[in-house]
Amino acid sequence: MTIAEQEIKRFENHNCAEDGVFYQAMEEVIYSIAPLLESDKKYTKYAIMKRLVVPDRIIKFKVTWLDDNNNIQVNTGYRVQFNNALGPYKGGLRFHPTVNEGVLKFLGFEQILKNSLTGLPIGGAKGGSDFDPKGKSDFEVMKFCSAFMTELHKYIGPRMDVPAGDIGVGGREIAYLFGVYKKITSTYEGVLTGKPFFFGGSLMRPEATGYGAVYFTESMLEIEQKEPLDGKICVVSGAGNVATHAIEKLLQIGAIPVTCSDSSGTIYDSRGIDVELLKDIKLNKRQSLTEYAKRHPEAKYIPVSEYPENGHAVWDIPCYAAFPCATQNELTELDAQNLIQNGCVSVTEGANMPSTPQAIALLQSHNVCFAPAKAANAGGVVVSEFEMSQNASMSRWSFEKVDEKLKDTMQKICKRVALTAKDYGVEGNYVDGANIAGFKKVADAMIAEGI
Ligand code: NDP
Ligand code: 2IT
């Protein structure tokens, strides 16, 4: 049995139903780092993988709040503090009905390696709740955030654990959470990132993940000697923070992003997405994409119900580059087949683990350049760390400075991933390059710090 097979077997004994996505994330990493485990026995001697797949702690708590009809509502809150070998725990909070321990373990595990890849001093964590912000009033969101932070504040701090946003958690929620933390602890400190700019947030944090994914893609296409994105048709899924800003950056560099999607359907606008309208509908008014079709009748709206099972309309539209920016496992093998048949050259994961393992294998076997999430969407956490830095030194950086440092960091991550892949005999495989480079840094710190 190889070392990788032994590691996977050990984990199978602990597997539970909710852990499906966590297992998926972990299995990919183990297979990627197999050459490193075989060539350097110290990682097995110090039981690094055995230690890395178990979070330092999982905090699970009840969140009780009063809705606008004065009915008592109960949700579950979590914080998975996974690993702090490289710095304070760092990672987003997700508010979505599908949140459970397994989802947060997958996201927290990915976050360890992503944060390691940035080269910045941050560990890995994730948290959130099964609370669904959809259809809730501002006051209900505020009351939920207040109840959530009343419990969470005990476990976080600027040198301990610094949460940020993710699905369902943007500037509005971070501001409410910050307000409650400040009130309970009587401190004004950088305990959350993604705060609105006027009270301590970094400029460009909202844009960072989407812009960063485009910067990474430009760098990868250059290294792989493919044509740049300028003038090329791109498809993007999602219509939230990441998707909207990926679309905005694509438009700025002269590409033509023609799609976006939400949980109800897809917009195909062959002239290029009207990003200001998209922002207004989804980020400001929190409406459905059907509103986009009402304002632009020449754009096509494809409801989710009109598309076959296991496939998604976005990936069936001919494109040069694809950007899955909505959620996990949204790009299946069937979708990958459609992309390949339509001549797609590059896929960049803006969301966390949006492609199934079968889709990744198929894309890579057809030489589609594939940028994995933990490298390509690191821009968000990179600017979060810039926000921590600015808060700690009581300074503010200009938009230009943040943008320049973000671009430089994304280029460095891309080069490091490409070089690592080459060093380990898998040139062009950005999945293996990212996993090996991310793992090595954390693993070496864990060895140095002892058990
Ligand atoms: P938002 O909440 O802003 O947007 C999420 C988007 O995805 C919405 O359009 C939503 O549709 C859609 N979506 C969510 N769940 C589903 C689902 N089950 N099926 C179909 N569509 C769905 O989140 P973000 O843009 O912040 O996050 C998107 C992805 O990017 C996530 O994977 C997140 O983990 C990842 N990410 C986010 C970062 C950040 O800085 N925010 C950083 C790095 C990664 P609808 O509007 O209908 O709900
Ligand atoms: O998945 C992610 O990297 C995020 N949701 C952002 C984490 C952060 O701390 O900014």
PDB file of C-alpha atoms in Angstrom, residues 130-333:
ATOM      1  CA  ASP A 130     -27.458  27.348   8.690  1.00  0.00           C
ATOM      2  CA  PHE A 131     -29.247  30.726   8.944  1.00  0.00           C
ATOM      3  CA  ASP A 132     -30.686  31.781   5.555  1.00  0.00           C
ATOM      4  CA  PRO A 133     -30.423  35.568   5.021  1.00  0.00           C
ATOM      5  CA  LYS A 134     -32.678  35.288   1.951  1.00  0.00           C
ATOM      6  CA  GLY A 135     -35.991  37.069   2.467  1.00  0.00           C
ATOM      7  CA  LYS A 136     -35.007  38.349   5.936  1.00  0.00           C
ATOM      8  CA  SER A 137     -35.376  42.020   6.818  1.00  0.00           C
ATOM      9  CA  ASP A 138     -32.331  44.136   7.731  1.00  0.00           C
ATOM     10  CA  PHE A 139     -33.470  44.040  11.357  1.00  0.00           C
ATOM     11  CA  GLU A 140     -33.731  40.249  11.319  1.00  0.00           C
ATOM     12  CA  VAL A 141     -30.212  39.951   9.893  1.00  0.00           C
ATOM     13  CA  MET A 142     -29.012  42.380  12.573  1.00  0.00           C
ATOM     14  CA  LYS A 143     -30.717  40.425  15.379  1.00  0.00           C
ATOM     15  CA  PHE A 144     -29.305  37.147  14.073  1.00  0.00           C
ATOM     16  CA  CYS A 145     -25.764  38.616  13.812  1.00  0.00           C
ATOM     17  CA  SER A 146     -26.095  39.955  17.346  1.00  0.00           C
ATOM     18  CA  ALA A 147     -27.086  36.545  18.757  1.00  0.00           C
ATOM     19  CA  PHE A 148     -24.358  34.795  16.709  1.00  0.00           C
ATOM     20  CA  MET A 149     -21.594  37.131  17.912  1.00  0.00           C
ATOM     21  CA  THR A 150     -22.804  36.997  21.536  1.00  0.00           C
ATOM     22  CA  GLU A 151     -21.456  33.439  21.551  1.00  0.00           C
ATOM     23  CA  LEU A 152     -18.648  33.669  18.956  1.00  0.00           C
ATOM     24  CA  HIS A 153     -16.839  36.614  20.584  1.00  0.00           C
ATOM     25  CA  LYS A 154     -15.442  34.321  23.280  1.00  0.00           C
ATOM     26  CA  TYR A 155     -13.344  32.439  20.766  1.00  0.00           C
ATOM     27  CA  ILE A 156     -11.980  35.136  18.430  1.00  0.00           C
ATOM     28  CA  GLY A 157      -9.519  38.048  18.605  1.00  0.00           C
ATOM     29  CA  PRO A 158      -7.063  39.900  16.347  1.00  0.00           C
ATOM     30  CA  ARG A 159      -4.186  37.609  17.408  1.00  0.00           C
ATOM     31  CA  MET A 160      -6.338  34.518  17.838  1.00  0.00           C
ATOM     32  CA  ASP A 161      -8.916  34.113  15.095  1.00  0.00           C
ATOM     33  CA  VAL A 162     -10.075  36.706  12.549  1.00  0.00           C
ATOM     34  CA  PRO A 163     -13.280  35.828  10.651  1.00  0.00           C
ATOM     35  CA  ALA A 164     -14.419  37.478   7.379  1.00  0.00           C
ATOM     36  CA  GLY A 165     -17.186  37.017   4.799  1.00  0.00           C
ATOM     37  CA  ASP A 166     -18.211  34.171   2.503  1.00  0.00           C
ATOM     38  CA  ILE A 167     -21.576  33.129   1.002  1.00  0.00           C
ATOM     39  CA  GLY A 168     -24.351  35.161   2.641  1.00  0.00           C
ATOM     40  CA  VAL A 169     -21.907  37.291   4.635  1.00  0.00           C
ATOM     41  CA  GLY A 170     -20.844  40.622   3.108  1.00  0.00           C
ATOM     42  CA  GLY A 171     -20.224  44.156   4.345  1.00  0.00           C
ATOM     43  CA  ARG A 172     -23.665  44.467   5.984  1.00  0.00           C
ATOM     44  CA  GLU A 173     -23.261  41.328   8.100  1.00  0.00           C
ATOM     45  CA  ILE A 174     -19.600  42.039   8.979  1.00  0.00           C
ATOM     46  CA  ALA A 175     -20.608  45.532  10.159  1.00  0.00           C
ATOM     47  CA  TYR A 176     -23.374  44.141  12.432  1.00  0.00           C
ATOM     48  CA  LEU A 177     -21.026  41.463  13.787  1.00  0.00           C
ATOM     49  CA  PHE A 178     -18.318  44.067  14.438  1.00  0.00           C
ATOM     50  CA  GLY A 179     -20.781  46.343  16.244  1.00  0.00           C
ATOM     51  CA  VAL A 180     -21.756  43.571  18.665  1.00  0.00           C
ATOM     52  CA  TYR A 181     -18.141  42.453  19.291  1.00  0.00           C
ATOM     53  CA  LYS A 182     -17.181  46.063  20.059  1.00  0.00           C
ATOM     54  CA  LYS A 183     -20.093  46.443  22.458  1.00  0.00           C
ATOM     55  CA  ILE A 184     -19.512  43.194  24.357  1.00  0.00           C
ATOM     56  CA  THR A 185     -15.732  43.499  24.658  1.00  0.00           C
ATOM     57  CA  SER A 186     -15.392  47.309  24.877  1.00  0.00           C
ATOM     58  CA  THR A 187     -12.541  47.105  22.365  1.00  0.00           C
ATOM     59  CA  TYR A 188     -12.114  48.571  18.901  1.00  0.00           C
ATOM     60  CA  GLU A 189      -9.797  46.143  17.159  1.00  0.00           C
ATOM     61  CA  GLY A 190      -9.323  44.355  13.841  1.00  0.00           C
ATOM     62  CA  VAL A 191     -11.185  41.215  14.847  1.00  0.00           C
ATOM     63  CA  LEU A 192     -13.066  40.874  11.560  1.00  0.00           C
ATOM     64  CA  THR A 193     -12.023  41.699   8.005  1.00  0.00           C
ATOM     65  CA  GLY A 194     -14.254  42.895   5.197  1.00  0.00           C
ATOM     66  CA  LYS A 195     -15.480  45.813   7.290  1.00  0.00           C
ATOM     67  CA  PRO A 196     -16.881  48.801   5.388  1.00  0.00           C
ATOM     68  CA  PHE A 197     -14.063  51.233   4.580  1.00  0.00           C
ATOM     69  CA  PHE A 198     -15.332  54.146   6.653  1.00  0.00           C
ATOM     70  CA  PHE A 199     -14.778  52.321   9.946  1.00  0.00           C
ATOM     71  CA  GLY A 200     -11.662  50.261   9.445  1.00  0.00           C
ATOM     72  CA  GLY A 201     -12.093  48.150   6.320  1.00  0.00           C
ATOM     73  CA  SER A 202      -9.483  47.986   3.566  1.00  0.00           C
ATOM     74  CA  LEU A 203     -10.186  49.574   0.226  1.00  0.00           C
ATOM     75  CA  MET A 204     -10.625  46.851  -2.407  1.00  0.00           C
ATOM     76  CA  ARG A 205     -11.596  44.013  -0.034  1.00  0.00           C
ATOM     77  CA  PRO A 206     -14.991  43.682  -1.788  1.00  0.00           C
ATOM     78  CA  GLU A 207     -13.293  43.474  -5.200  1.00  0.00           C
ATOM     79  CA  ALA A 208     -10.300  41.381  -4.113  1.00  0.00           C
ATOM     80  CA  THR A 209     -11.425  37.784  -4.747  1.00  0.00           C
ATOM     81  CA  GLY A 210     -12.911  38.406  -8.193  1.00  0.00           C
ATOM     82  CA  TYR A 211     -10.093  40.711  -9.335  1.00  0.00           C
ATOM     83  CA  GLY A 212      -7.508  38.300  -7.906  1.00  0.00           C
ATOM     84  CA  ALA A 213      -8.980  35.362  -9.852  1.00  0.00           C
ATOM     85  CA  VAL A 214      -8.626  37.331 -13.097  1.00  0.00           C
ATOM     86  CA  TYR A 215      -5.031  38.374 -12.237  1.00  0.00           C
ATOM     87  CA  PHE A 216      -4.192  34.729 -11.545  1.00  0.00           C
ATOM     88  CA  THR A 217      -5.693  33.666 -14.888  1.00  0.00           C
ATOM     89  CA  GLU A 218      -3.730  36.302 -16.816  1.00  0.00           C
ATOM     90  CA  SER A 219      -0.544  35.064 -15.193  1.00  0.00           C
ATOM     91  CA  MET A 220      -1.342  31.380 -15.821  1.00  0.00           C
ATOM     92  CA  LEU A 221      -2.183  31.999 -19.503  1.00  0.00           C
ATOM     93  CA  GLU A 222       1.111  33.833 -19.943  1.00  0.00           C
ATOM     94  CA  ILE A 223       3.131  31.019 -18.319  1.00  0.00           C
ATOM     95  CA  GLU A 224       1.278  28.427 -20.409  1.00  0.00           C
ATOM     96  CA  GLN A 225       1.829  30.525 -23.555  1.00  0.00           C
ATOM     97  CA  LYS A 226      -1.861  30.873 -24.360  1.00  0.00           C
ATOM     98  CA  GLU A 227      -3.516  33.965 -25.805  1.00  0.00           C
ATOM     99  CA  PRO A 228      -4.511  36.611 -23.222  1.00  0.00           C
ATOM    100  CA  LEU A 229      -8.120  37.305 -22.211  1.00  0.00           C
ATOM    101  CA  ASP A 230      -8.434  40.585 -24.127  1.00  0.00           C
ATOM    102  CA  GLY A 231     -11.313  40.299 -26.642  1.00  0.00           C
ATOM    103  CA  LYS A 232     -12.172  36.766 -25.536  1.00  0.00           C
ATOM    104  CA  ILE A 233     -15.611  35.423 -24.561  1.00  0.00           C
ATOM    105  CA  CYS A 234     -15.717  34.360 -20.912  1.00  0.00           C
ATOM    106  CA  VAL A 235     -18.421  32.610 -18.905  1.00  0.00           C
ATOM    107  CA  VAL A 236     -18.898  33.259 -15.188  1.00  0.00           C
ATOM    108  CA  SER A 237     -21.260  31.508 -12.752  1.00  0.00           C
ATOM    109  CA  GLY A 238     -22.660  33.114  -9.606  1.00  0.00           C
ATOM    110  CA  ALA A 239     -23.927  36.624  -9.106  1.00  0.00           C
ATOM    111  CA  GLY A 240     -22.525  37.464  -5.681  1.00  0.00           C
ATOM    112  CA  ASN A 241     -19.400  39.175  -4.423  1.00  0.00           C
ATOM    113  CA  VAL A 242     -16.881  37.008  -6.288  1.00  0.00           C
ATOM    114  CA  ALA A 243     -18.739  36.648  -9.598  1.00  0.00           C
ATOM    115  CA  THR A 244     -19.654  40.329  -9.873  1.00  0.00           C
ATOM    116  CA  HIS A 245     -16.104  41.526  -9.341  1.00  0.00           C
ATOM    117  CA  ALA A 246     -14.619  38.863 -11.647  1.00  0.00           C
ATOM    118  CA  ILE A 247     -17.020  40.162 -14.318  1.00  0.00           C
ATOM    119  CA  GLU A 248     -16.042  43.763 -13.560  1.00  0.00           C
ATOM    120  CA  LYS A 249     -12.312  43.047 -13.910  1.00  0.00           C
ATOM    121  CA  LEU A 250     -12.858  41.011 -17.110  1.00  0.00           C
ATOM    122  CA  LEU A 251     -14.687  43.977 -18.636  1.00  0.00           C
ATOM    123  CA  GLN A 252     -11.902  46.355 -17.533  1.00  0.00           C
ATOM    124  CA  ILE A 253      -9.242  44.288 -19.338  1.00  0.00           C
ATOM    125  CA  GLY A 254     -11.289  44.045 -22.547  1.00  0.00           C
ATOM    126  CA  ALA A 255     -12.667  40.517 -22.181  1.00  0.00           C
ATOM    127  CA  ILE A 256     -16.367  39.798 -22.834  1.00  0.00           C
ATOM    128  CA  PRO A 257     -18.048  38.048 -19.897  1.00  0.00           C
ATOM    129  CA  VAL A 258     -21.425  36.900 -21.231  1.00  0.00           C
ATOM    130  CA  THR A 259     -23.013  35.042 -18.307  1.00  0.00           C
ATOM    131  CA  CYS A 260     -23.843  35.136 -14.616  1.00  0.00           C
ATOM    132  CA  SER A 261     -26.144  32.897 -12.572  1.00  0.00           C
ATOM    133  CA  ASP A 262     -27.896  32.563  -9.233  1.00  0.00           C
ATOM    134  CA  SER A 263     -29.681  29.703  -7.493  1.00  0.00           C
ATOM    135  CA  SER A 264     -32.731  30.151  -9.764  1.00  0.00           C
ATOM    136  CA  GLY A 265     -31.239  30.610 -13.221  1.00  0.00           C
ATOM    137  CA  THR A 266     -28.654  31.877 -15.704  1.00  0.00           C
ATOM    138  CA  ILE A 267     -28.381  35.097 -17.699  1.00  0.00           C
ATOM    139  CA  TYR A 268     -26.760  34.911 -21.145  1.00  0.00           C
ATOM    140  CA  ASP A 269     -26.100  38.377 -22.520  1.00  0.00           C
ATOM    141  CA  SER A 270     -24.031  38.035 -25.694  1.00  0.00           C
ATOM    142  CA  ARG A 271     -23.072  41.746 -25.691  1.00  0.00           C
ATOM    143  CA  GLY A 272     -21.364  41.376 -22.330  1.00  0.00           C
ATOM    144  CA  ILE A 273     -22.923  41.547 -18.844  1.00  0.00           C
ATOM    145  CA  ASP A 274     -24.116  44.982 -17.710  1.00  0.00           C
ATOM    146  CA  VAL A 275     -22.124  44.892 -14.475  1.00  0.00           C
ATOM    147  CA  GLU A 276     -23.589  48.062 -12.932  1.00  0.00           C
ATOM    148  CA  LEU A 277     -27.093  46.663 -13.328  1.00  0.00           C
ATOM    149  CA  LEU A 278     -25.954  43.281 -11.971  1.00  0.00           C
ATOM    150  CA  LYS A 279     -24.454  44.927  -8.872  1.00  0.00           C
ATOM    151  CA  ASP A 280     -27.600  46.936  -8.292  1.00  0.00           C
ATOM    152  CA  ILE A 281     -29.886  43.896  -8.585  1.00  0.00           C
ATOM    153  CA  LYS A 282     -27.835  41.368  -6.603  1.00  0.00           C
ATOM    154  CA  LEU A 283     -25.558  43.297  -4.228  1.00  0.00           C
ATOM    155  CA  ASN A 284     -27.776  46.308  -3.425  1.00  0.00           C
ATOM    156  CA  LYS A 285     -31.355  45.127  -3.842  1.00  0.00           C
ATOM    157  CA  ARG A 286     -30.810  41.352  -3.281  1.00  0.00           C
ATOM    158  CA  GLN A 287     -33.273  40.499  -6.061  1.00  0.00           C
ATOM    159  CA  SER A 288     -33.438  37.610  -8.530  1.00  0.00           C
ATOM    160  CA  LEU A 289     -31.676  37.645 -11.910  1.00  0.00           C
ATOM    161  CA  THR A 290     -35.088  37.678 -13.583  1.00  0.00           C
ATOM    162  CA  GLU A 291     -34.892  41.446 -12.934  1.00  0.00           C
ATOM    163  CA  TYR A 292     -31.853  41.593 -15.259  1.00  0.00           C
ATOM    164  CA  ALA A 293     -33.885  40.004 -18.078  1.00  0.00           C
ATOM    165  CA  LYS A 294     -36.694  42.521 -17.492  1.00  0.00           C
ATOM    166  CA  ARG A 295     -34.273  45.430 -17.960  1.00  0.00           C
ATOM    167  CA  HIS A 296     -32.424  43.786 -20.881  1.00  0.00           C
ATOM    168  CA  PRO A 297     -35.062  41.821 -22.849  1.00  0.00           C
ATOM    169  CA  GLU A 298     -32.446  40.891 -25.483  1.00  0.00           C
ATOM    170  CA  ALA A 299     -30.556  38.857 -22.834  1.00  0.00           C
ATOM    171  CA  LYS A 300     -31.644  35.239 -22.383  1.00  0.00           C
ATOM    172  CA  TYR A 301     -32.797  33.960 -18.970  1.00  0.00           C
ATOM    173  CA  ILE A 302     -32.497  30.188 -18.531  1.00  0.00           C
ATOM    174  CA  PRO A 303     -34.265  28.931 -15.360  1.00  0.00           C
ATOM    175  CA  VAL A 304     -32.506  26.113 -13.460  1.00  0.00           C
ATOM    176  CA  SER A 305     -35.546  23.855 -14.126  1.00  0.00           C
ATOM    177  CA  GLU A 306     -34.944  24.051 -17.892  1.00  0.00           C
ATOM    178  CA  TYR A 307     -31.537  22.412 -17.716  1.00  0.00           C
ATOM    179  CA  PRO A 308     -30.844  18.645 -17.458  1.00  0.00           C
ATOM    180  CA  GLU A 309     -29.784  17.095 -14.171  1.00  0.00           C
ATOM    181  CA  ASN A 310     -26.041  17.186 -13.463  1.00  0.00           C
ATOM    182  CA  GLY A 311     -25.477  19.989 -15.941  1.00  0.00           C
ATOM    183  CA  HIS A 312     -25.544  23.765 -15.705  1.00  0.00           C
ATOM    184  CA  ALA A 313     -26.489  26.211 -18.453  1.00  0.00           C
ATOM    185  CA  VAL A 314     -23.445  28.465 -17.910  1.00  0.00           C
ATOM    186  CA  TRP A 315     -20.981  25.764 -18.972  1.00  0.00           C
ATOM    187  CA  ASP A 316     -22.836  25.014 -22.204  1.00  0.00           C
ATOM    188  CA  ILE A 317     -22.119  28.429 -23.710  1.00  0.00           C
ATOM    189  CA  PRO A 318     -19.051  28.560 -25.995  1.00  0.00           C
ATOM    190  CA  CYS A 319     -16.172  30.435 -24.336  1.00  0.00           C
ATOM    191  CA  TYR A 320     -12.402  30.871 -24.214  1.00  0.00           C
ATOM    192  CA  ALA A 321     -12.237  30.988 -20.398  1.00  0.00           C
ATOM    193  CA  ALA A 322     -14.609  29.838 -17.645  1.00  0.00           C
ATOM    194  CA  PHE A 323     -14.895  31.158 -14.081  1.00  0.00           C
ATOM    195  CA  PRO A 324     -17.022  29.104 -11.668  1.00  0.00           C
ATOM    196  CA  CYS A 325     -17.740  31.622  -8.869  1.00  0.00           C
ATOM    197  CA  ALA A 326     -20.899  30.348  -7.096  1.00  0.00           C
ATOM    198  CA  THR A 327     -20.498  27.272  -4.887  1.00  0.00           C
ATOM    199  CA  GLN A 328     -19.001  23.788  -4.442  1.00  0.00           C
ATOM    200  CA  ASN A 329     -19.463  21.050  -7.059  1.00  0.00           C
ATOM    201  CA  GLU A 330     -21.291  23.311  -9.512  1.00  0.00           C
ATOM    202  CA  LEU A 331     -19.136  22.212 -12.469  1.00  0.00           C
ATOM    203  CA  THR A 332     -19.679  18.512 -13.177  1.00  0.00           C
ATOM    204  CA  GLU A 333     -18.160  16.013 -15.601  1.00  0.00           C
TER     205      GLU A 333
END
